[in-house]
Structures are given as structure tokens and as C-alpha cells.
Short mmCIF file of C-alpha atoms in Angstrom, two decimals:
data_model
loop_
_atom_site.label_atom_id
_atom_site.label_comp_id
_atom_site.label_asym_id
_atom_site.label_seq_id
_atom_site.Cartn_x
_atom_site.Cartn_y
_atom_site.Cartn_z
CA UNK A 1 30.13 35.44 -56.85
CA UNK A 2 31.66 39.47 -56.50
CA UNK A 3 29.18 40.73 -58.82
CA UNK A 4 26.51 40.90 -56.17
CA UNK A 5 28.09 41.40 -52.82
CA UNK A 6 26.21 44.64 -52.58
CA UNK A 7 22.67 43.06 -53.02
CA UNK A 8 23.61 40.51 -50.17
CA UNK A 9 24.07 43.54 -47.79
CA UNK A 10 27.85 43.24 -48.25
CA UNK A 11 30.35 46.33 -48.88
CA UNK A 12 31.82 45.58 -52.18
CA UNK A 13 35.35 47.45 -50.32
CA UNK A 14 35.31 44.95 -48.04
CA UNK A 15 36.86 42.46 -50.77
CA UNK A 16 39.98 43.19 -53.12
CA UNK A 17 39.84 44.77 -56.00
CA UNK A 18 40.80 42.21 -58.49
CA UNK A 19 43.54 42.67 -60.92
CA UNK A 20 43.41 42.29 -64.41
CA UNK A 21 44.94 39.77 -65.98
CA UNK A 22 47.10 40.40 -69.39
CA UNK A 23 45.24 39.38 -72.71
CA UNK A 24 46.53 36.17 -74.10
CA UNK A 25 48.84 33.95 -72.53
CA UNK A 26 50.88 34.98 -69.52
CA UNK A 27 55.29 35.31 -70.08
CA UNK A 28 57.52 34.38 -67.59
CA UNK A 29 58.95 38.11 -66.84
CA UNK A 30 58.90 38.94 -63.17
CA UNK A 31 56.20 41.69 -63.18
CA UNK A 32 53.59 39.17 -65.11
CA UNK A 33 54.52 36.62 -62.70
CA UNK A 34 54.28 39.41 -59.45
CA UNK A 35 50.64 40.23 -61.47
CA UNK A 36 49.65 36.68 -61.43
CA UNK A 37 50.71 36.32 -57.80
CA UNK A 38 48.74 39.18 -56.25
CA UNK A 39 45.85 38.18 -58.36
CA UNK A 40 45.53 34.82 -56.68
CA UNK A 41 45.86 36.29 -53.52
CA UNK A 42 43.26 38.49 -53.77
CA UNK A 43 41.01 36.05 -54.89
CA UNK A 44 41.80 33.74 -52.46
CA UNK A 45 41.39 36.45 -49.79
CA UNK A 46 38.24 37.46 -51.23
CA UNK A 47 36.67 34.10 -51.22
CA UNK A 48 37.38 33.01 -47.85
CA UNK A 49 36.15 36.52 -46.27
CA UNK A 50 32.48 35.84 -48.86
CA UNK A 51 32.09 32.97 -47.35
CA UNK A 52 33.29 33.78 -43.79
CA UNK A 53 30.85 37.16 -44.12
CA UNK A 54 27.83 34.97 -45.70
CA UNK A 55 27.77 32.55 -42.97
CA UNK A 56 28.86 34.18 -39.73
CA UNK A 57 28.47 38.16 -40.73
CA UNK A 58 31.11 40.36 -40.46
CA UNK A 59 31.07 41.56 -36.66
CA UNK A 60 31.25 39.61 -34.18
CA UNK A 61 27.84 40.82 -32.20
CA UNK A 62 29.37 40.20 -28.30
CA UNK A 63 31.06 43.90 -29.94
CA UNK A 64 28.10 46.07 -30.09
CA UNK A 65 26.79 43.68 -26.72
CA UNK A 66 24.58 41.30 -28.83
CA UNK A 67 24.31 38.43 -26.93
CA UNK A 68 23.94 36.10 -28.89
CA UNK A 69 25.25 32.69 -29.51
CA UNK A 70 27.75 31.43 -32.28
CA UNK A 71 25.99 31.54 -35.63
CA UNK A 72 29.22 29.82 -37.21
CA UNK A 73 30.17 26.80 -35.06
CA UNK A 74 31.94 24.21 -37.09
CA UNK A 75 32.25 26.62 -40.41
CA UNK A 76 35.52 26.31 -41.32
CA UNK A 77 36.11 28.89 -44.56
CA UNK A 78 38.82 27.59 -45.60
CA UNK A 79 37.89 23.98 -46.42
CA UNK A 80 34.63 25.30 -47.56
CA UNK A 81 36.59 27.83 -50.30
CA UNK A 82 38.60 24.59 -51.05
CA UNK A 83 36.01 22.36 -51.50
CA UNK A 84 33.66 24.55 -54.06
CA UNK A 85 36.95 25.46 -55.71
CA UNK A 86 37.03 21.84 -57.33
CA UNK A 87 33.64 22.19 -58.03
CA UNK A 88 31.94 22.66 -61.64
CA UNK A 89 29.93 26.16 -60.76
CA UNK A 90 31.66 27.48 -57.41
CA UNK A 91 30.03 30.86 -57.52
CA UNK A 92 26.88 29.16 -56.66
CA UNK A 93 28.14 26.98 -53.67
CA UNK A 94 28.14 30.32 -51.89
CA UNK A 95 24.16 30.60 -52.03
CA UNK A 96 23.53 28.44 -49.52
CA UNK A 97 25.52 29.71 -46.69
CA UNK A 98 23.18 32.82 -46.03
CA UNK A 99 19.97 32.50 -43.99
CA UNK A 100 17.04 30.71 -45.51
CA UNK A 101 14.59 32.75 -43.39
CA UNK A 102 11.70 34.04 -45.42
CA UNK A 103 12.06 37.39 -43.89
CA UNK A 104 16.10 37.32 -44.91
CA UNK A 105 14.83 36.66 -48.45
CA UNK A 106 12.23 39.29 -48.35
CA UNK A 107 14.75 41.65 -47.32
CA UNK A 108 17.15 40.84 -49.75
CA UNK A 109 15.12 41.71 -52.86
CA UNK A 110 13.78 44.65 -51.24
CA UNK A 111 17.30 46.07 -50.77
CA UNK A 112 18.25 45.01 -54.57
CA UNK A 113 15.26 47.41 -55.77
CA UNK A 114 16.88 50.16 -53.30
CA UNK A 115 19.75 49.58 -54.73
CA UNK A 116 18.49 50.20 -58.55
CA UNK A 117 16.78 53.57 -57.37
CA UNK A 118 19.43 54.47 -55.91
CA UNK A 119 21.54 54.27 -59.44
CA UNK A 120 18.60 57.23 -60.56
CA UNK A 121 18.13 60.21 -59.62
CA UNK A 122 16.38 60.85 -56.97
CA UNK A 123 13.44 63.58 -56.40
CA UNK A 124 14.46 66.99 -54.83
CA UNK A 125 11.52 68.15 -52.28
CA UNK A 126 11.17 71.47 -52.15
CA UNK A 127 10.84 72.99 -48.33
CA UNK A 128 7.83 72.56 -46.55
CA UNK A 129 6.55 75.73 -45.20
CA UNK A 130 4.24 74.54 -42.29
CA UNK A 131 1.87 71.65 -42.13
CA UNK A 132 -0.06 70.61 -44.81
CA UNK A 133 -4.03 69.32 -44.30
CA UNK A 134 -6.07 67.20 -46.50
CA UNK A 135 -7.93 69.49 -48.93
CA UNK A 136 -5.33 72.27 -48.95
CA UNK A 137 -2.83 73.08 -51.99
CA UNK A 138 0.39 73.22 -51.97
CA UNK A 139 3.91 73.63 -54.04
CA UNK A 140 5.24 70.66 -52.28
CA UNK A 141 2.34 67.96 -53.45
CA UNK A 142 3.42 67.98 -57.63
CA UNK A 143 6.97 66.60 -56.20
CA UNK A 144 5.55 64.72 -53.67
CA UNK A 145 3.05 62.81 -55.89
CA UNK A 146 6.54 61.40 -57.73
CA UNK A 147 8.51 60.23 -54.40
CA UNK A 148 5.41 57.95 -52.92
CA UNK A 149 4.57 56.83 -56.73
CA UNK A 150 8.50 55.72 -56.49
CA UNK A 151 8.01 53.96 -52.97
CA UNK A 152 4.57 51.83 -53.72
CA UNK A 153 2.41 54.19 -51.37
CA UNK A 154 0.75 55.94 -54.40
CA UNK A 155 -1.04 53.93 -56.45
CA UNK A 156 -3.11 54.28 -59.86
CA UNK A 157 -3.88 57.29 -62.33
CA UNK A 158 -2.98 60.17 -61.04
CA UNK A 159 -2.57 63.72 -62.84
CA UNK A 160 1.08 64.73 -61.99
CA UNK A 161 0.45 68.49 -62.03
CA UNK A 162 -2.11 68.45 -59.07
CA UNK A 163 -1.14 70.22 -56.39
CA UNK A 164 -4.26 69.48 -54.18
CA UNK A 165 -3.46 67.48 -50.76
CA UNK A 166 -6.88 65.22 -52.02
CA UNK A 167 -7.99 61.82 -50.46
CA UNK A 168 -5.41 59.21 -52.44
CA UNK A 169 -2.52 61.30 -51.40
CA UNK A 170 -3.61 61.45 -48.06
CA UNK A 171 -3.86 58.10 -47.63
CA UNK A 172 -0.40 57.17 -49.49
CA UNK A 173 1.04 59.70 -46.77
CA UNK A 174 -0.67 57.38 -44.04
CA UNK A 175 0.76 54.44 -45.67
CA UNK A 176 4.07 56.38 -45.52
CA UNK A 177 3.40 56.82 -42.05
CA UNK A 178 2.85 53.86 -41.09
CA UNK A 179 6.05 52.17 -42.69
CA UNK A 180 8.20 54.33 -40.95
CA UNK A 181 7.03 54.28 -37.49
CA UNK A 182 5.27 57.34 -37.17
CA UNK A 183 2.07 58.79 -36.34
CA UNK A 184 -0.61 57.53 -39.14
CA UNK A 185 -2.57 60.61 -39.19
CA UNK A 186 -2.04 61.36 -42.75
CA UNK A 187 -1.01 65.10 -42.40
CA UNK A 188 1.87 65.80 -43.65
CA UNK A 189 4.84 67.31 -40.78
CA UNK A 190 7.91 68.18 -40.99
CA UNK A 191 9.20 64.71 -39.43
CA UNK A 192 7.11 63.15 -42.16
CA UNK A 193 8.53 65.43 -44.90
CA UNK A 194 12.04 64.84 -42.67
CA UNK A 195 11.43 61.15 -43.82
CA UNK A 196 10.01 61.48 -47.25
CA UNK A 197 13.63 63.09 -48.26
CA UNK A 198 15.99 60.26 -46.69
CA UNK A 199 18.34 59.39 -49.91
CA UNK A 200 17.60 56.35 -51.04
CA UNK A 201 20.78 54.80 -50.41
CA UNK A 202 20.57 55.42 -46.99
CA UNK A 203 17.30 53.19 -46.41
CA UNK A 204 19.21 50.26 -48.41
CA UNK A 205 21.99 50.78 -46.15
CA UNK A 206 19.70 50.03 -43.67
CA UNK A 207 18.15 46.78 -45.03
CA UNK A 208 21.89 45.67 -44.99
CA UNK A 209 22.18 46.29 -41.54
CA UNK A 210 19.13 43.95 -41.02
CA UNK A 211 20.85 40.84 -43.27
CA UNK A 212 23.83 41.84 -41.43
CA UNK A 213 22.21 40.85 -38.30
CA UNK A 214 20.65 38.20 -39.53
CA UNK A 215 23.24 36.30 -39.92
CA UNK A 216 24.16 36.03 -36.40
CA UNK A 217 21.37 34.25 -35.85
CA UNK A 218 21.27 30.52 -35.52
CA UNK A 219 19.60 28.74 -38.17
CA UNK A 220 17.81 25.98 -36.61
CA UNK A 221 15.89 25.92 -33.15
CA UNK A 222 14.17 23.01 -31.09
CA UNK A 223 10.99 24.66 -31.76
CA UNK A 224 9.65 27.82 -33.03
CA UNK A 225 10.50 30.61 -31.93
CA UNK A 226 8.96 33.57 -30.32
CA UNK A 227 10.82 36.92 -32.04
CA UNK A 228 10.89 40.28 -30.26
CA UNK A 229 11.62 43.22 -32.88
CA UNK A 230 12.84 46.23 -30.56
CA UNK A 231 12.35 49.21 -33.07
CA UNK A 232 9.10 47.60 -34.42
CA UNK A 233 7.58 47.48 -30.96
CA UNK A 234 5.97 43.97 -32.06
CA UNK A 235 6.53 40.25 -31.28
CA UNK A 236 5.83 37.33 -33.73
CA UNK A 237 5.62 33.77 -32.67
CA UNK A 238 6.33 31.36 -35.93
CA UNK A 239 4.96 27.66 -36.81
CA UNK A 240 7.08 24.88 -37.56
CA UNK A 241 7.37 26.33 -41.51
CA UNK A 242 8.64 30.37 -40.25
CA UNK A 243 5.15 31.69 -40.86
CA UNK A 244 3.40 33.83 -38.31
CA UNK A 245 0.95 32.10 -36.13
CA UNK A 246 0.59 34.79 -33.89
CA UNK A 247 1.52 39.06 -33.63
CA UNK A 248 1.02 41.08 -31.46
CA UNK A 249 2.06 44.78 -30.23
CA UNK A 250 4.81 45.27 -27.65
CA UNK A 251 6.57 47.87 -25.17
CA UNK A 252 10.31 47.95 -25.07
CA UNK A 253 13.00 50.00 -22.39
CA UNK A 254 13.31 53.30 -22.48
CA UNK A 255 15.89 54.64 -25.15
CA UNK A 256 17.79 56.67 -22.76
CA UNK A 257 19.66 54.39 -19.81
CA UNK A 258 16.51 51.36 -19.96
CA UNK A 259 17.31 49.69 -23.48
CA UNK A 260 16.06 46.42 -23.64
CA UNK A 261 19.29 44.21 -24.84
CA UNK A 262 19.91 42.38 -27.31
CA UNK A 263 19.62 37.95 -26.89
CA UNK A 264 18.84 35.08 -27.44
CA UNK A 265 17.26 32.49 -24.75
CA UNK A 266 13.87 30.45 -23.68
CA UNK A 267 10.55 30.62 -22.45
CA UNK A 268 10.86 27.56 -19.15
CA UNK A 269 7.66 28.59 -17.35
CA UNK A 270 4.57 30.45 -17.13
CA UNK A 271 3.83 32.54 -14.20
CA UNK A 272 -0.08 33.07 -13.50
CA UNK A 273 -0.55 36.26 -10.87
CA UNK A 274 3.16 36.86 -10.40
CA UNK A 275 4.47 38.78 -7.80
CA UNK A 276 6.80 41.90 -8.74
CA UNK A 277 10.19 42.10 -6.90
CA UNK A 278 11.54 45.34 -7.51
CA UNK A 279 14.87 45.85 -8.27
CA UNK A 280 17.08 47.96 -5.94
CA UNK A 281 17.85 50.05 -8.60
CA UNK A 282 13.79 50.92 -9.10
CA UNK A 283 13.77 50.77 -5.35
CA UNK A 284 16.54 53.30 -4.94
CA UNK A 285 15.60 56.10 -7.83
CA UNK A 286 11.62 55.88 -7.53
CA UNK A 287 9.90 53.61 -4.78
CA UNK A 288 12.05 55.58 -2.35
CA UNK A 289 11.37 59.62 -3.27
CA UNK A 290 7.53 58.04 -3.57
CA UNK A 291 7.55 56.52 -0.27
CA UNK A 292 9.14 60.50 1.19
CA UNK A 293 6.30 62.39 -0.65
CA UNK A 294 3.56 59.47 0.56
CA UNK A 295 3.83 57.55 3.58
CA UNK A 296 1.13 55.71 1.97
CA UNK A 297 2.27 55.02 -1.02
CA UNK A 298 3.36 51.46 -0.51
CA UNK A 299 0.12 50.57 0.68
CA UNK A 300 -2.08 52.67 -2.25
CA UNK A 301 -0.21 50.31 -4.69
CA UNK A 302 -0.09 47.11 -3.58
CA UNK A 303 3.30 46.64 -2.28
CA UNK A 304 4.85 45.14 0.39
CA UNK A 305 8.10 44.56 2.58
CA UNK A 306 10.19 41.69 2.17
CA UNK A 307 12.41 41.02 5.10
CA UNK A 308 15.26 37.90 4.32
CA UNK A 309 18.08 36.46 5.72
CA UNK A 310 20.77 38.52 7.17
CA UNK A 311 18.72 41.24 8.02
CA UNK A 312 17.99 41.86 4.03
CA UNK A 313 14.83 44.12 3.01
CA UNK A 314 13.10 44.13 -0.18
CA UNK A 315 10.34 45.33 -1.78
CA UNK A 316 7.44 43.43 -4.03
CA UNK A 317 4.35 44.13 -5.41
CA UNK A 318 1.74 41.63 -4.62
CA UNK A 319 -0.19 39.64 -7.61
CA UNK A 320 -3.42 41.52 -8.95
CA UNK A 321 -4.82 43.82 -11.39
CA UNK A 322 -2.78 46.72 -10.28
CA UNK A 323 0.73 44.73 -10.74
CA UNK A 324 2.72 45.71 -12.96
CA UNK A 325 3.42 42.69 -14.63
CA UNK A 326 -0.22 42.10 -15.27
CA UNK A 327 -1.32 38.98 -14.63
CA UNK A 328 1.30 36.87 -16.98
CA UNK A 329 4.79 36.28 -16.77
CA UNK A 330 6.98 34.56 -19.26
CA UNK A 331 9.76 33.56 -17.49
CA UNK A 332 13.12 33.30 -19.52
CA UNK A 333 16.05 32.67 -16.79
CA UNK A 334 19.05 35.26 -18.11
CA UNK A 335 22.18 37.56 -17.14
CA UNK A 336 20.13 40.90 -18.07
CA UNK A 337 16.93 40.07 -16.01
CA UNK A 338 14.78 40.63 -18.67
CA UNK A 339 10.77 38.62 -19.40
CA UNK A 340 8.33 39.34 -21.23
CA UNK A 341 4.74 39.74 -19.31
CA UNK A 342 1.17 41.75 -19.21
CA UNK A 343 0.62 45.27 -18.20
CA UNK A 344 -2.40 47.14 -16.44
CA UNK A 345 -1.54 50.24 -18.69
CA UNK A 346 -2.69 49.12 -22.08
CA UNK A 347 -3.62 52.90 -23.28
CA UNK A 348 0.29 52.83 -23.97
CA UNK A 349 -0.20 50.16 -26.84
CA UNK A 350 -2.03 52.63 -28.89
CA UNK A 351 1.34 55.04 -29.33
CA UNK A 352 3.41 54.58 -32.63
CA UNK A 353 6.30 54.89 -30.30
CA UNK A 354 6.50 52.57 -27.47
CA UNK A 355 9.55 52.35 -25.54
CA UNK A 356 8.29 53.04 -21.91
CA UNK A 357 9.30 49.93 -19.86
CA UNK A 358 12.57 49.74 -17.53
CA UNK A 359 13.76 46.81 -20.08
CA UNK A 360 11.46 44.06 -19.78
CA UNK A 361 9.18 43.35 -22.76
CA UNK A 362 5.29 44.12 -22.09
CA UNK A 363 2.72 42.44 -24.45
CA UNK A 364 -0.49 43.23 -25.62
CA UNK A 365 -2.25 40.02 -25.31
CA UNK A 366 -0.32 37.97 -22.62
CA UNK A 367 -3.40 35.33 -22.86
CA UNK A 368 -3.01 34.79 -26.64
CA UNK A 369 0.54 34.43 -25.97
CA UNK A 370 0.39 31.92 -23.70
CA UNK A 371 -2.22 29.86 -25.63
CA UNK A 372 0.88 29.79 -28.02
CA UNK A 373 4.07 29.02 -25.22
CA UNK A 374 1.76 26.63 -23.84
CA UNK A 375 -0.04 24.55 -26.74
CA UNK A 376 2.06 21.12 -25.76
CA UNK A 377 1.29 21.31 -22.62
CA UNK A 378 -2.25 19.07 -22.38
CA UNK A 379 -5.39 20.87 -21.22
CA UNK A 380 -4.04 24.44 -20.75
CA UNK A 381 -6.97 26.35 -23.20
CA UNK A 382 -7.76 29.74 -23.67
CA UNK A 383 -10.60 29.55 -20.97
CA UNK A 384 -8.25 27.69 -18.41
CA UNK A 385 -5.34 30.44 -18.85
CA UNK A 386 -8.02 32.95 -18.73
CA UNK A 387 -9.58 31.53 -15.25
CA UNK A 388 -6.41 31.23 -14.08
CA UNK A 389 -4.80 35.22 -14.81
CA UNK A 390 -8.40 35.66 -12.58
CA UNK A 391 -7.72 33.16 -9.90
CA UNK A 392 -6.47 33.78 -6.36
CA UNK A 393 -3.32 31.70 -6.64
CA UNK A 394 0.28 32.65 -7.93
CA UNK A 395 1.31 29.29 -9.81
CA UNK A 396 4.14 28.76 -12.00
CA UNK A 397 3.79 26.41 -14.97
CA UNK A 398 6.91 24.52 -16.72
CA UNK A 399 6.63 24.81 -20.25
CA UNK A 400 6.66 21.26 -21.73
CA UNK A 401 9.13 22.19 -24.44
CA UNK A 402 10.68 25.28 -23.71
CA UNK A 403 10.42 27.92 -26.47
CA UNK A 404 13.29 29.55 -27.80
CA UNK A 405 12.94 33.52 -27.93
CA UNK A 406 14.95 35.63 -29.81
CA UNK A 407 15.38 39.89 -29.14
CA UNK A 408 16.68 41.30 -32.22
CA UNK A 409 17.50 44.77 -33.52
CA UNK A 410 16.39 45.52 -37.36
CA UNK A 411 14.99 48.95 -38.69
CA UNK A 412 14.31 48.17 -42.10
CA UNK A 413 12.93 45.06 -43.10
CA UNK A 414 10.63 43.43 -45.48
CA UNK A 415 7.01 42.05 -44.42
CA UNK A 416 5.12 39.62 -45.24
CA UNK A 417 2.71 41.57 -47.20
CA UNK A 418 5.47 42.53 -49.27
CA UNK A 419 5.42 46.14 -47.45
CA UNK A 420 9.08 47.44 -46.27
CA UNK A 421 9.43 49.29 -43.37
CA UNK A 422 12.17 51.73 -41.97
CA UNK A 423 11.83 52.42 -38.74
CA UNK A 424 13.93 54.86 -36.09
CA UNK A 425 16.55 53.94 -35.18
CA UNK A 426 15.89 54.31 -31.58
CA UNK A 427 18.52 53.26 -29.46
CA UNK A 428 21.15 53.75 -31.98
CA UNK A 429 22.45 50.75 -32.98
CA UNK A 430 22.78 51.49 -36.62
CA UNK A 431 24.64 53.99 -35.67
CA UNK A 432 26.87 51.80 -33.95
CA UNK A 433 26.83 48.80 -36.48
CA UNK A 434 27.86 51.05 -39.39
CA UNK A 435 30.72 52.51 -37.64
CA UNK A 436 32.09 49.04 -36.83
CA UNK A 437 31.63 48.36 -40.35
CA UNK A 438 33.71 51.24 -41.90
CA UNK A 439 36.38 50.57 -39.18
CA UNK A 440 36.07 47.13 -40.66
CA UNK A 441 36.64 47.86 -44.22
CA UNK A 442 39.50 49.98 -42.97
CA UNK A 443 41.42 47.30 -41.48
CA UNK A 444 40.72 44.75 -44.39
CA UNK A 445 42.27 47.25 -46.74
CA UNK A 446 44.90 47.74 -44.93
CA UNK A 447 45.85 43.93 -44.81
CA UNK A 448 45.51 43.18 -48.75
CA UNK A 449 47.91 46.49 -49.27
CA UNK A 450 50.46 44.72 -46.56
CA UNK A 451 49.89 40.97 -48.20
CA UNK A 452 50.42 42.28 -51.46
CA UNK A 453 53.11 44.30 -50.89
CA UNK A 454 54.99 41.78 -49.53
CA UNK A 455 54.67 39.69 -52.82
CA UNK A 456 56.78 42.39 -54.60
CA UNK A 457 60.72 41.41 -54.44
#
């Protein structure tokens, strides 16, 4: 059940090393008895952090402000290491405590092949002097045509010695592109070639980031839920068996000061020509210097002044094309103020990159999404959502069954179509997640050396 830790997404230093045993039978000196001793401890400590790690991950994510609920409620390691322990084949009682999620699985054996090309040596690119167009020659292609060979972009007969930038290596180098979140024009850049030379073990390290947060997911919802991939810039909305029933493009805060967090919560209601109340903070830093420079400028975009009790004064933009919620909002009641909802720019949904928002989540079909939020609820079709974004009225719809909705954080991944993507790490949470991993392993070390020692007389 050690053998693999690494193909689970688990650091193999995380767990003690084990010692070995003396061939043949033990004696009864003190030292074989001392071996014996720190053996079983380490196995025992090993097994309960596997199955701790398996089920529940290794961070708790309320540290890197994940918030999320318990993943692990009523796991109890211990009992769990004590009941397989009187079991026939206990290495496989561990199987089941990690995430049955097709996309976990997927994952999984796309970081076990990283893994095994990362155990061969990997292809040296030689610099890249400038960009390089379809039809031109250059050094770099001969070394090039091995690396996307290796990574599944290049496909079929081709003659290893060509140096020619021709049509099936310009559109592995889109496929390239497109995997790793950058501009699918097929010419290849220095951030492209930037990419192209990541070690390998570096993008599995990043698929075990993914089944690292993965596991502090729950693993069962009241329905199906709606999932928000920040890095991806896309949202999926699953049937009642995890497969896709609906995708879509999304826009996501702004990387520097507007991150969209990281949470987990439900879609209640269904606002049709919502008003926009502006925070103070968007009130403060941009309505205001507008307002300076433009008398008019409250007027020119559809806003207006909200006066409330105790002398209080607000701004909000009134429903309508110009809004910029669009003309759907998914209302999902939480601590950050954050919803997902339509947009009047939708020229932004062509850029590979899309964090523009102030935090909220902006979607690319808001009526196909709530055909989906609100299928339960009798009589609401396509054309009745559709005639209703259009309408005159602001009206606010209670979802029959509220829909859970999940924001998550993963930069590699496998997808359905088998295709694995690494993506930028964008806000920096990888960053962040490995060094609260190797501060992890630290401290784990540290208590084995101190349990151990203290076997010794």
C-alpha cells in the first residue's frame, strides 16, 4: 500500500522509511528487539497518516483560505487502520477511501505516465532565437518533433530529421497551445517554447496538486453540481452519473487584489433583470474618480442613487442590456459576496486568458445555464427564460432544489477526451499549496525521528 504513494499524488517522504527486518527469525537481544519496535511504529504511523491523507488530504484547506467544508467528518483513522489490519488483503482496503470522481481517476493515471517519463530522460531544447512561422526552418524543430511526439500532440509518421515548421507540426504546437492555456495560434513564442521545456516532473507535481485538492471535496451532494474551474476559465454542470451535461466558458477576478475565492455553496434563486448594487469599495476606487471627470456619468450608464435609512447613500445600476450583470443572476447567498451571472461584454470570452471580473463569476451562456439550475422547476423552458432576460420586470425565482456549486482551484488535470491540461498558475496557489506541503513533510519527519528516538533506552 507504500509502493504507490507517489502515483496517488502523495510524497513518498511524507511516510517513514521502513526498517528492515533481520533475515530469519528475530533473537531476543535488545537492539533486535529496539529494531522490531521502531519498525512497528513506523508502520503504524505510516498507515494511519495513508489513510488520514487518502481520505481527508493532507492540508487542511481553511490554511491556504479554501473554504470549504469537512471532507472527513466521521473518518476516524485509527479504527479504520485497525479494522483492515485484521483483514485478509489490507493494502487494498485503502482503495476506496480516495475520490471516485471520474475526473480524480483520469487524473490519476495521467500523473502515473508523468511519473514514468519522468524516470527518462528528458529532451534538451536548444534556444529559440526569435519566433518561428509555419513554413520556415529551423534548428529548434528536429528536437521539437521528439518533445510533442512524447506529449500526444504529434501524431503519425514523421521523418525525425526535418527541420521544416510544416502543417502537422503546426498544428501539434496549437494542440500544445491549447492544453496549456495559451494563445492557439500555432506559432511558436518564446512563452510557448517557455512551456514546451517545463521538466516533466514538474507538470506531475502539478496533477498532484489537483488530487490533493480533490480530496477536500465532499463526496456526495443533494444534486449535481455546478463546478467552477478558476485557472480553466470554464464551468461544467454534471448529471446525476458525474458526466457533463453542460460547459461553458467563464470570467474569473482579477489575479492581482480581485481573486475569485475558493468555496463551496448553492444556487437558491434565479434573478431575471437584476439590479447591480455596487459595492463601496467599486464605489470608492472607480464610480467616484468617474463621476469627477463626468458629471454625467451616472446617468450615461444607467445608474442611480440609492438613499436608505439613516441617511445611507448607495449606488445601483438599474436592470437592462447595459448592466453589468447581464440579464441573469445566479444567486448563491455567501461570506465573500460572490454569484455567478451574464455580461454585456462578451468580446472578453474570446481571450485564452480571462480573469477580468472584480470576483464574481461571468458566464458565457447565462440562458443555457439556467435551463440547467432550473430544469425541476415546472414550465421554466428555454423560450420562457429567454422572454423573461427580455421582459420589463426584475423577478427572482427560488430554485426548486437548490444546486450545489463548487469553485475549485486545479491547473493540471485530465479531460474527458483523455487530453491533459496544465494551465498557469494564475493566482498562485500552487505556489502556495506546495510550500505547505514541504513544511509538511518537514514536520512529519521531525516527529518519527522524536518517536523513534524515544524507543531507544
Amino acid at each position: 500500500m507504500f509502493r504507490d504513494v507517489a502515483g496517488r499524488g502523495l510524497d513518498p517522504d511524507d511516510y517513514p522509511a521502513f526498517l528492515t527486518l533481520p533475515s530469519g527469525s528475530m533473537d531476543t537481544t535488545p537492539d533486535s528487539a529496539i529494531t522490531f519496535t521502531n519498525f512497528e511504529l513506523q508502520l503504524s504511523i505510516g498507515a494511519l497518516r495513508l489513510a488520514s491523507d487518502l481520505r481527508c488530504g493532507r492540508i487542511d484547506p481553511h490554511v491556504l483560505h479554501a473554504d470549504l467544508p469537512s471532507s472527513c467528518e466521521g473518518f476516524q483513522p485509527a479504527e479504520f487502520v485497525w479494522r483492515v489490519s485484521c483483514g485478509q488483503n489490507p493494502s487494498a482496503e485503502f482503495d476506496p477511501l480516495e475520490p471516485a470522481a471520474p475526473g480524480y481517476l483520469r487524473t490519476k493515471i495521467a500523473l502515473r505516465r508523468y511519473l514514468d517519463f519522468a524516470r527518462t530522460p528528458q529532451m534538451i531544447l536548444p534556444p529559440l532565437r526569435g519566433t518561428v512561422h509555419p513554413g520556415q526552418s529551423s534548428d529548434n524543430i528536429v528536437a521539437l518533433r521528439t518533445v510533442l511526439t512524447r506529449t500526444g500532440d504529434l501524431t503519425g509518421i514523421q521523418d525525425a530529421a526535418n527541420p521544416l515548421y510544416d502543417n502537422p507540426m503546426v498544428d501539434a504546437v496549437r494542440a500544445f497551445q491549447v492544453r496549456h492555456g495559451l494563445t492557439p495560434d500555432g506559432l511558436l513564442t518564446a512563452e510557448t517554447y517557455k512551456q514546451l521545456a517545463v521538466p516533466t516532473q514538474d507538470r506531475a507535481a502539478q496533477l498532484g496538486l489537483t488530487l490533493e485538492r480533490w480530496r477536500w471535496i465532499q463526496r456526495s451532494f443533494s444534486q449535481p453540481p455546478i463546478v467552477v474551474n478558476i485557472p480553466e476559465f470554464r464551468v461544467r454542470a454534471y448529471d446525476g452519473d458525474m458526466r457533463i451535461a453542460l460547459s461553458m466558458k467563464v470570467i474569473v477576478g482579477r489575479a492581482y487584489r480581485r481573486k475569485t475565492p475558493v468555496f463551496e455553496n448553492q444556487i437558491s434563486s434565479v434573478i431575471f433583470r437584476p439590479y447591480w448594487n455596487i459595492p463601496p469599495s467599486i464605489q470608492r476606487n472607480e464610480i467616484a474618480p468617474a463621476m469627477r471627470r463626468d458629471p454625467k456619468y451616472l446617468e450615461k450608464h444607467g445608474y442611480e442613487i440609492v438613499h436608505g435609512e439613516g441617511g445611507s447613500v448607495r449606488i445601483r445600476q438599474r436592470p437592462g442590456d447595459q448592466n453589468a450583470l447581464g440579464l441573469l443572476k445566479f444567486s448563491l447567498p455567501n461570506a465573500h459576496d460572490v454569484y455567478l451571472h451574464g455580461t454585456p461584454a462578451q468580446s472578453l470570452f474570446d481571450r485564452p486568458r480571462r480573469d477580468f471580473s472584480h470576483g464574481c463569476i461571468r458566464v458565457e451562456d447565462p440562458a443555457a445555464l439556467a435551463v440547467w439550475v432550473l430544469r425541476q422547476n415546472p414550465g421554466w423552458t428555454r423560450e420562457k427564460i429567454e422572454a423573461t432576460m427580455h421582459g420589463s420586470e426584475t423577478l427572482s425565482v427560488a430554485v426548486l432544489h437548490p444546486i450545489p456549486v463548487l469553485i475549485v482551484y486545479g491547473t493540471g488535470f485530465a479531460a474527458e477526451d483523455g487530453a491533459v491540461y496544465f494551465l498557469p498558475d494564475i493566482y498562485n496557489e500552487d505556489a502556495a499549496l506546495l510550500a505547505a506541503l514541504r513544511k509538511l513533510t518537514i514536520q512529519r519527519q521531525e516527529e518519527v525521528r522524536a518517536i523513534t528516538k524515544a524507543v531507544r533506552p
